[in-house]
CSV table of C-alpha atoms in Angstrom, one decimal:
chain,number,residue,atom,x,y,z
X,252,UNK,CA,24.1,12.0,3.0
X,253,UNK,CA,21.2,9.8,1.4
X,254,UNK,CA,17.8,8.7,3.2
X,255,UNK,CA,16.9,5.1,3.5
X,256,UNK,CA,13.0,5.1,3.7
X,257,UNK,CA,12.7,1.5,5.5
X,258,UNK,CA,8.3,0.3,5.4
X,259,UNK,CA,8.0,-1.3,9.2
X,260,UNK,CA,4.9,-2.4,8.8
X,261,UNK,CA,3.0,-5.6,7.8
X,262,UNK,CA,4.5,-8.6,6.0
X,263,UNK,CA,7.0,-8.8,3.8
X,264,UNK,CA,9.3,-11.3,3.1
X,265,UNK,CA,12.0,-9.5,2.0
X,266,UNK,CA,13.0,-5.7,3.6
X,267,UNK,CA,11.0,-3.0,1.8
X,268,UNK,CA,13.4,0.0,1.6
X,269,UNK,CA,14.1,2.9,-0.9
X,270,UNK,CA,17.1,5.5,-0.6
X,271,UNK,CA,16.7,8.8,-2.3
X,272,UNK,CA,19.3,11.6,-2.4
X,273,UNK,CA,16.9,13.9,-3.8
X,274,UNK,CA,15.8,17.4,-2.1
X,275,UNK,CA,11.8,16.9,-1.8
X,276,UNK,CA,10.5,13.3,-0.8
X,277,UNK,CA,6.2,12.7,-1.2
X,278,UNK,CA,4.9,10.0,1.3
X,279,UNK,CA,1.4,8.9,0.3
X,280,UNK,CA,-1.1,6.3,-1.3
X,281,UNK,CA,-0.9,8.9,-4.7
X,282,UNK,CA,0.6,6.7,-7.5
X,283,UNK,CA,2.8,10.1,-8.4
X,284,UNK,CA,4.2,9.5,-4.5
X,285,UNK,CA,7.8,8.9,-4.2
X,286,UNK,CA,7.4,6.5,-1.2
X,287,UNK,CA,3.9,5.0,-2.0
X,288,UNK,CA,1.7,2.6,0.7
X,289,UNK,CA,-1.5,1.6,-0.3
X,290,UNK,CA,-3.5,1.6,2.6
X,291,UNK,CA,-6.6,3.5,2.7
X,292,UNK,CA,-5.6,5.3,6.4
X,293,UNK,CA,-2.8,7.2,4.3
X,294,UNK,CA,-4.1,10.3,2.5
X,295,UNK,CA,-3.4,10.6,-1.1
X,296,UNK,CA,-0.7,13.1,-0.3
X,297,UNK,CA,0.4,12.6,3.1
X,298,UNK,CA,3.6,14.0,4.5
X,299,UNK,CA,6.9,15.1,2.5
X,300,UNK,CA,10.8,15.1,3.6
X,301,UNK,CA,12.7,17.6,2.9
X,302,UNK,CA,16.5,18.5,2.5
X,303,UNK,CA,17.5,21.8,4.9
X,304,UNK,CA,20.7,22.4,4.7
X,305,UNK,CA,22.5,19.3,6.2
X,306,UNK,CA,19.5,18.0,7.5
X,307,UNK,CA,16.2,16.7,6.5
X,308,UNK,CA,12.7,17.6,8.0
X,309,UNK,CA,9.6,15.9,8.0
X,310,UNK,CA,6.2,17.9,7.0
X,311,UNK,CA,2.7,16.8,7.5
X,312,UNK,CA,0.7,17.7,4.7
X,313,UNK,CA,-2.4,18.3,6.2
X,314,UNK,CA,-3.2,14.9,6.2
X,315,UNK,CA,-6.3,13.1,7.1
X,316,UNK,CA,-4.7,11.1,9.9
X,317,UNK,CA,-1.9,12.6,10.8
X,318,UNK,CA,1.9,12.1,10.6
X,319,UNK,CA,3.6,11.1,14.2
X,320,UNK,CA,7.7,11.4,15.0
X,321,UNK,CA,7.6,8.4,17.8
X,322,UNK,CA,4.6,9.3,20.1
X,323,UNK,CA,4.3,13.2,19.0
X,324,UNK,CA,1.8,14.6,16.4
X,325,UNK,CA,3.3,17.2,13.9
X,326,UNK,CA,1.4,19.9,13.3
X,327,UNK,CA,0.1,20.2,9.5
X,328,UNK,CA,2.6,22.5,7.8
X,329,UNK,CA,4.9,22.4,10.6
X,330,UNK,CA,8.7,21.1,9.6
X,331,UNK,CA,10.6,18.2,12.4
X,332,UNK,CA,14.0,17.8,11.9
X,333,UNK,CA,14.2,14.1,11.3
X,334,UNK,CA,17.1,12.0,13.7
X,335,UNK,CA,18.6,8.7,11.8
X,336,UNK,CA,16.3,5.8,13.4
X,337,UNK,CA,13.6,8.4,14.1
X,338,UNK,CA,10.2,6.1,13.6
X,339,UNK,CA,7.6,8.0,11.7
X,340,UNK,CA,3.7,7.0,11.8
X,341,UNK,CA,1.8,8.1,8.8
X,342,UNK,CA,-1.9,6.6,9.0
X,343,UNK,CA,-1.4,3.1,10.6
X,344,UNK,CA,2.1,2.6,8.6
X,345,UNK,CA,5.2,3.0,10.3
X,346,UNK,CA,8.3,3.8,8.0
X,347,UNK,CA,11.8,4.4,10.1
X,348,UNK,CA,14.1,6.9,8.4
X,349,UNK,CA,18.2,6.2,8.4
X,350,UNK,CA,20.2,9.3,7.4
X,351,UNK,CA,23.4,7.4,6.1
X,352,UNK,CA,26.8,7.8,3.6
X,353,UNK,CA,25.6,5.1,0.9
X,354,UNK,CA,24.2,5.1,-2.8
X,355,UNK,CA,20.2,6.0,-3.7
X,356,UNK,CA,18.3,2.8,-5.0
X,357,UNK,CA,18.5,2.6,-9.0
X,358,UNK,CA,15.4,3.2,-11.2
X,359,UNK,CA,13.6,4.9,-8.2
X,360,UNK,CA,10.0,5.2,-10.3
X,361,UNK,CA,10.1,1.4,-11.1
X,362,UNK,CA,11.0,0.4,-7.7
X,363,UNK,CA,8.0,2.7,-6.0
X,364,UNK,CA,5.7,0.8,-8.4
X,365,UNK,CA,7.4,-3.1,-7.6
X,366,UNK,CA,7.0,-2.1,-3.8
X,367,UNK,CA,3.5,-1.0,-3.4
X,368,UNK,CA,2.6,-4.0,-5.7
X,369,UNK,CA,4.4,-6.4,-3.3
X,370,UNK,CA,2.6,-4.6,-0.1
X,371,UNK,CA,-0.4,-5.1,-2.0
X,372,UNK,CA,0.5,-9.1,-2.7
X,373,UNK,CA,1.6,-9.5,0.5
X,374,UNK,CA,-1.8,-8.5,2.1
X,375,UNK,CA,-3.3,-10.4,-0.1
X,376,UNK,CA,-1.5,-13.7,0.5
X,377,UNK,CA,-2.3,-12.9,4.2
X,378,UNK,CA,-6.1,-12.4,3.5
X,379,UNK,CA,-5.9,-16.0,1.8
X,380,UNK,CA,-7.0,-14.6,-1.7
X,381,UNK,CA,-4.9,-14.9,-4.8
X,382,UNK,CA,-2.1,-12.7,-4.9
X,383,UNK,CA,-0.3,-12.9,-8.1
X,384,UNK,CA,-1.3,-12.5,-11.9
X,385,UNK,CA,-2.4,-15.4,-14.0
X,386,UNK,CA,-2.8,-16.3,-17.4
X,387,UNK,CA,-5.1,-18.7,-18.4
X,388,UNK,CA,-5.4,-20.9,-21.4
X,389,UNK,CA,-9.8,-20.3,-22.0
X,390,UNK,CA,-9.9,-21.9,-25.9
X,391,UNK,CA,-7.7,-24.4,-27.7
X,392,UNK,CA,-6.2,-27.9,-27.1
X,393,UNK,CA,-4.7,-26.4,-23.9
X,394,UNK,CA,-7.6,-25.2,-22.6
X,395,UNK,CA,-7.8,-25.3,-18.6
X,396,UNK,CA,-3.8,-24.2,-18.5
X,397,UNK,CA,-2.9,-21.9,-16.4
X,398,UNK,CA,0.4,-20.0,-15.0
X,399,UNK,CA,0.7,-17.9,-12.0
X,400,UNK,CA,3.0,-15.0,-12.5
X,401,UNK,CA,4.5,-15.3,-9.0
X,402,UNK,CA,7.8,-12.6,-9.4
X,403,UNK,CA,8.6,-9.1,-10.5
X,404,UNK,CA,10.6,-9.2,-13.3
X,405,UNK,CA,11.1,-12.8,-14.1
X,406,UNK,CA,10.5,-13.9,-17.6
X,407,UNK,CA,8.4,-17.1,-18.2
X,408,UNK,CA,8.6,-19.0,-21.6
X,409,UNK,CA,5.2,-20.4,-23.0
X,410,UNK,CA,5.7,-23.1,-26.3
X,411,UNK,CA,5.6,-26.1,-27.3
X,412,UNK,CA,8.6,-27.6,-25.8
X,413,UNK,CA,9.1,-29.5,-22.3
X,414,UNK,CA,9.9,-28.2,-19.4
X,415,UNK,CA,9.3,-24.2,-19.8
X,416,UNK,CA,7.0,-22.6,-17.3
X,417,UNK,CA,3.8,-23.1,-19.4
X,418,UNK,CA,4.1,-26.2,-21.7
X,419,UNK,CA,1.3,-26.2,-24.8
X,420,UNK,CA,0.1,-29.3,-27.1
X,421,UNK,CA,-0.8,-27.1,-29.7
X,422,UNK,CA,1.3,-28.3,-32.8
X,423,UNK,CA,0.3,-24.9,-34.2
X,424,UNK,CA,2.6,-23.5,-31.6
X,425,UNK,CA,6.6,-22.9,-32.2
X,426,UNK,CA,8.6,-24.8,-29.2
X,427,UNK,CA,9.3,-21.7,-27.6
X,428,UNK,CA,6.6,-19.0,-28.8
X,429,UNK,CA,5.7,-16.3,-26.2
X,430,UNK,CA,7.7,-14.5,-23.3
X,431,UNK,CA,5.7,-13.2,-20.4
X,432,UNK,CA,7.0,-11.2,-17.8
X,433,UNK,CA,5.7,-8.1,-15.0
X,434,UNK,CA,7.1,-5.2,-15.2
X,435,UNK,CA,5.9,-2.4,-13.3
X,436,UNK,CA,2.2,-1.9,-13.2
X,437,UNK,CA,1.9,-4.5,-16.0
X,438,UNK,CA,2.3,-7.6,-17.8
X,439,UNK,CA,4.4,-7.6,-21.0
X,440,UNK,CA,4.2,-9.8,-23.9
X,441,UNK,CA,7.4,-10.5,-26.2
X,442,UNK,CA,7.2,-12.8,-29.5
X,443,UNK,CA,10.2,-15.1,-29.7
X,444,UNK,CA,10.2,-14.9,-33.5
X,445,UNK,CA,7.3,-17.9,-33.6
X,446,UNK,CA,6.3,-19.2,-37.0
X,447,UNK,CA,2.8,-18.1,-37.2
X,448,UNK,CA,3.1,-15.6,-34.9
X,449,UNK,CA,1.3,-14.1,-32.2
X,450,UNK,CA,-1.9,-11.0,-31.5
X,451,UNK,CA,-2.7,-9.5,-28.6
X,452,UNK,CA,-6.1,-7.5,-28.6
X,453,UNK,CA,-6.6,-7.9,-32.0
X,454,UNK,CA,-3.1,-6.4,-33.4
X,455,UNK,CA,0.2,-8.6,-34.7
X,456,UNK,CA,2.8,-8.7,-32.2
X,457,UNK,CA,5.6,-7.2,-33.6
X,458,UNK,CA,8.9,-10.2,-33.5
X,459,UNK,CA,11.2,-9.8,-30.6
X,460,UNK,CA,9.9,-6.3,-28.9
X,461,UNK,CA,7.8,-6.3,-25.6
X,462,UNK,CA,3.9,-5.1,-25.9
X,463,UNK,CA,2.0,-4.4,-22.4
X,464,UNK,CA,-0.6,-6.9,-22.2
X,465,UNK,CA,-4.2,-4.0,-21.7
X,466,UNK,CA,-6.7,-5.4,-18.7
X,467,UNK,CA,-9.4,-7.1,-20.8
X,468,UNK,CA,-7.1,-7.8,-24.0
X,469,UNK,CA,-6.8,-11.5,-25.2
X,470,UNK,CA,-3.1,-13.1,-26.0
X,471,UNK,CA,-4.0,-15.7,-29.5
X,472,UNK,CA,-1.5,-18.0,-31.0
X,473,UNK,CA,-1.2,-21.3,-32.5
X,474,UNK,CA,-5.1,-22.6,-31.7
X,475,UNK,CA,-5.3,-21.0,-28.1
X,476,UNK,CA,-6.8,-18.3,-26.5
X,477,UNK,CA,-5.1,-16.9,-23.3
X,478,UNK,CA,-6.7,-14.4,-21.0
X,479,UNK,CA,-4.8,-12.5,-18.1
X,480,UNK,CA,-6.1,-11.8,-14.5
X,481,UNK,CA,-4.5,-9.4,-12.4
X,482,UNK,CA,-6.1,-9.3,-8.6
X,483,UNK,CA,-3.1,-7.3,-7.4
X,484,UNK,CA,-3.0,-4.7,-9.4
X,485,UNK,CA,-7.0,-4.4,-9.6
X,486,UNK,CA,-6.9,-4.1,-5.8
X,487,UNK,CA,-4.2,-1.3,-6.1
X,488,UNK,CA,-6.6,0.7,-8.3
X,489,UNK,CA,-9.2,0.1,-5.6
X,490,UNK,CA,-7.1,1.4,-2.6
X,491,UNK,CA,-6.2,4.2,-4.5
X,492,UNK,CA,-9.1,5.2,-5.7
X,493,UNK,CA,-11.2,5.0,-2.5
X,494,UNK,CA,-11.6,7.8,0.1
X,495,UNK,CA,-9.4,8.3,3.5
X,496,UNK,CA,-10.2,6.0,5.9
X,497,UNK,CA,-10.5,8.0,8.7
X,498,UNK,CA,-8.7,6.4,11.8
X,499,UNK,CA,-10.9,6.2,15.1
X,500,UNK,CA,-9.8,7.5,18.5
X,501,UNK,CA,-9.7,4.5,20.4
X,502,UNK,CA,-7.2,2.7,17.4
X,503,UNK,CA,-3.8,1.3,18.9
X,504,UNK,CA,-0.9,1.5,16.7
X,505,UNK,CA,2.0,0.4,18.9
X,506,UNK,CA,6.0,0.9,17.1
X,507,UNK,CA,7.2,-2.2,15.6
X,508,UNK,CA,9.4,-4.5,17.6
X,509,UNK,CA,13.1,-3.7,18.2
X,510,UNK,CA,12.8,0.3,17.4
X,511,UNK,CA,14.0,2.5,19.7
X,512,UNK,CA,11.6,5.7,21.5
X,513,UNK,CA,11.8,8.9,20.7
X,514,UNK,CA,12.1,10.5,24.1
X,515,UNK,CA,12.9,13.4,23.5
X,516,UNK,CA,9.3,14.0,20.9
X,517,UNK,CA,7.8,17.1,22.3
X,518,UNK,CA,8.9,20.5,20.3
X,519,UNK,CA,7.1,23.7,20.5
X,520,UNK,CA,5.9,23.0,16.5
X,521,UNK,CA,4.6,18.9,17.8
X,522,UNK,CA,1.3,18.6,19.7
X,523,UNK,CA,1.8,15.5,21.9
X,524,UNK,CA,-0.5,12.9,22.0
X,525,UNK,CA,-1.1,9.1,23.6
X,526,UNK,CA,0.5,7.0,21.2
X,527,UNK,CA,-1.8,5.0,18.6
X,528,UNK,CA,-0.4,2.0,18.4
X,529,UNK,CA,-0.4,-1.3,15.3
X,530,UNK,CA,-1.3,-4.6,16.6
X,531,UNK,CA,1.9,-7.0,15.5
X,532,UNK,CA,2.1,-7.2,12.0
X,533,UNK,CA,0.3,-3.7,11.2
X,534,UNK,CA,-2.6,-3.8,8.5
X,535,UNK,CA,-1.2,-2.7,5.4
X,536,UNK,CA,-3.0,-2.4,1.7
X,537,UNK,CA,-6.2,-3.4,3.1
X,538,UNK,CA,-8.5,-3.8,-0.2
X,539,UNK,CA,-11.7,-1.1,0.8
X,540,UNK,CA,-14.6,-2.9,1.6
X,541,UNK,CA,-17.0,-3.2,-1.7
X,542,UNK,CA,-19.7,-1.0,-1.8
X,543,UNK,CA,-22.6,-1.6,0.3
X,544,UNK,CA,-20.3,-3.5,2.8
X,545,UNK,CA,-21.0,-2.4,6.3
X,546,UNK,CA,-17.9,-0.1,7.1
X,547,UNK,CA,-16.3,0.4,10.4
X,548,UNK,CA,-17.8,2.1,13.3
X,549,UNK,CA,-15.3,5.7,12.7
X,550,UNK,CA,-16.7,7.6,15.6
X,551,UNK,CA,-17.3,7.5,19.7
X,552,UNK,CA,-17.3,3.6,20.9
X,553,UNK,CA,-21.0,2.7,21.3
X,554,UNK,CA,-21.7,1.5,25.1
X,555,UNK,CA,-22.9,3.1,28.5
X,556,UNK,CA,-19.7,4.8,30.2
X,557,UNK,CA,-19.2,5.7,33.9
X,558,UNK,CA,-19.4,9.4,32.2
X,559,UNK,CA,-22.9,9.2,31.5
X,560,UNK,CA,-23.7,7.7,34.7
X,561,UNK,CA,-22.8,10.7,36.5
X,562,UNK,CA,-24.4,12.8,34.0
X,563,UNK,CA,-27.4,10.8,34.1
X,564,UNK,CA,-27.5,10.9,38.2
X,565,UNK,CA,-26.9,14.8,38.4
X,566,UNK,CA,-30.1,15.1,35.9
X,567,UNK,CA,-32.2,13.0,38.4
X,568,UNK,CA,-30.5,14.9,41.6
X,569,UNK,CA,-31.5,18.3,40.0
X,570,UNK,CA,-35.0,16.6,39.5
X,571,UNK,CA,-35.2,15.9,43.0
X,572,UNK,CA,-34.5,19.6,44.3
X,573,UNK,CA,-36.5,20.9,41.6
X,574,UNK,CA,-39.4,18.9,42.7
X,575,UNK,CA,-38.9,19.6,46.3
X,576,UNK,CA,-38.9,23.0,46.1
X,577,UNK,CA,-41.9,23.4,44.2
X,578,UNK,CA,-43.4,21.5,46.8
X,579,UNK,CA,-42.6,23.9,49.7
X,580,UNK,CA,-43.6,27.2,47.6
X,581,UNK,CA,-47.3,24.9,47.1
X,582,UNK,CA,-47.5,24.4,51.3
């Protein structure tokens, strides 16, 4: 039996699901993580699933913000069988697992990569920034040209001739001179065979074989000069690199819509807890704030609570008697 891996959080288009048949699965924002979600509230290395037998179990990996089965917080180091449907919490991301009879996805590393890239665009688009690469014609008689690299895989044609995705006036240019196209963590250049050829940071582009395009590397042929921005995968770098982002107390991460409780959480290797619950639409690949940003408030909720009320009137009460008595020992 495989495992479909099924991301239930935040807003994608399209469903975001991987299914391994393999005996160890990593869940974490780690780029060498089998299941990767860049979100700062997942650790680096977060939980694992592993095959037992006929069954697989869930770990927590001692993980900054815990991993939850429903409502119930596993204890680091401590294995849950997993039930097909069970919803899993790890940081603010819920992820439901579906034991099933049916084939693993196909190039599992490349598909890791494409799906924490389109978590990553997709939180983008929703913050209103760009969300997609771009190349951008910055010297020549095209100058001010640009072309947004909107999907995985998909191979856009720059030349001379009408109608490709990026049409150039440069009669230095061959009608079709330059493929473009994302694969992965990065952009790849192909020359079509052009007449005069193509460089790409300086070095020949070798006819009909695909060159990554290096961040900061400039694309020349015919008389222009084309430059490559990449906000989604700079923002992935970012995530990754930055700290945990440790989770407060008061947080509310409520199970997506339409998935069914786990009622039957509490286990002798579980420590219950009130269930954290994500607002509609949970927060996921949240770009960390740049530095000197004011960050989150991560511990007690500032405010005067009824708790320190009493606290403060048993002080003053104790005052009172103290005062009192040293009063009558005076007479």
């Amino acid at each position: 039996m495989a495992l479909t891996v099924e991301i239930r959080s935040g807003e994608l288009k399209a469903p975001a699901a991987i299914t391994f048949d393999a005996p160890r699965i990593v869940v974490g924002r780690g780029d060498g993580c089998e299941v990767r979600l860049p979100d700062p509230s997942v650790s680096h290395r977060h939980a694992s699933i592993r095959q037992r037998g006929t069954d697989y179990v869930i770990v927590d990996e001692g993980s900054t913000n815990g991993t939850f089965v429903g409502p119930v917080r596993l204890s680091p180091q401590a294995p849950r069988v997993i039930r097909s449907g069970d919803l899993v919490r790890v940081g603010r991301i819920w992820l439901e697992l579906r034991v099933e009879q049916t084939l693993p996805t196909q190039n599992l590393q490349a598909s890791t990569r494409e799906l924490a890239l389109s978590l990553v665009a997709s939180a983008l688009a929703a913050e209103g920034g760009p969300a997609h690469a771009k190349i951008a014609v910055d010297a020549g008689p095209d100058a001010g040209k640009e072309l947004v690299l909107a999907d995985f895989e998909r191979v856009y044609v720059l030349g001379r001739a009408p109608n490709l995705d990026l049409s150039l006036e440069d009669a230095d240019a061959s009608r079709r001179h330059v493929e473009v196209f994302r694969r992965g963590h990065h952009v790849c250049v192909r020359d079509l065979g052009s007449k005069n050829g193509s460089e790409l940071g300086g070095q020949r582009l070798e006819p009909n074989k695909e060159s990554p395009w290096p961040s900061g590397a400039t694309l020349r042929f015919g008389a222009n000069t084309f430059s490559l921005s990449d906000p989604v995968l700079d923002a992935l770098g970012e995530i990754e690199a930055a700290a945990d982002e440790r989770m407060r107390a008061d947080d509310e991460i409520e199970p997506p819509a339409g998935s069914r409780s786990d009622e039957a959480a509490a286990s002798a290797d579980a420590e219950p807890e009130a269930p954290i619950s994500v607002r509609a639409g949970a927060p996921i690949a949240e770009v960390p704030r740049a530095a000197g940003a004011k960050k989150p408030v991560t511990g007690k909720a500032s405010g005067f609570r009824l708790a320190d009320a009493l606290i403060a009137l048993f002080a003053l009460v104790v005052l009172a008697v103290s005062a009192l008595g040293l009063v009558w020992l005076m007479r």
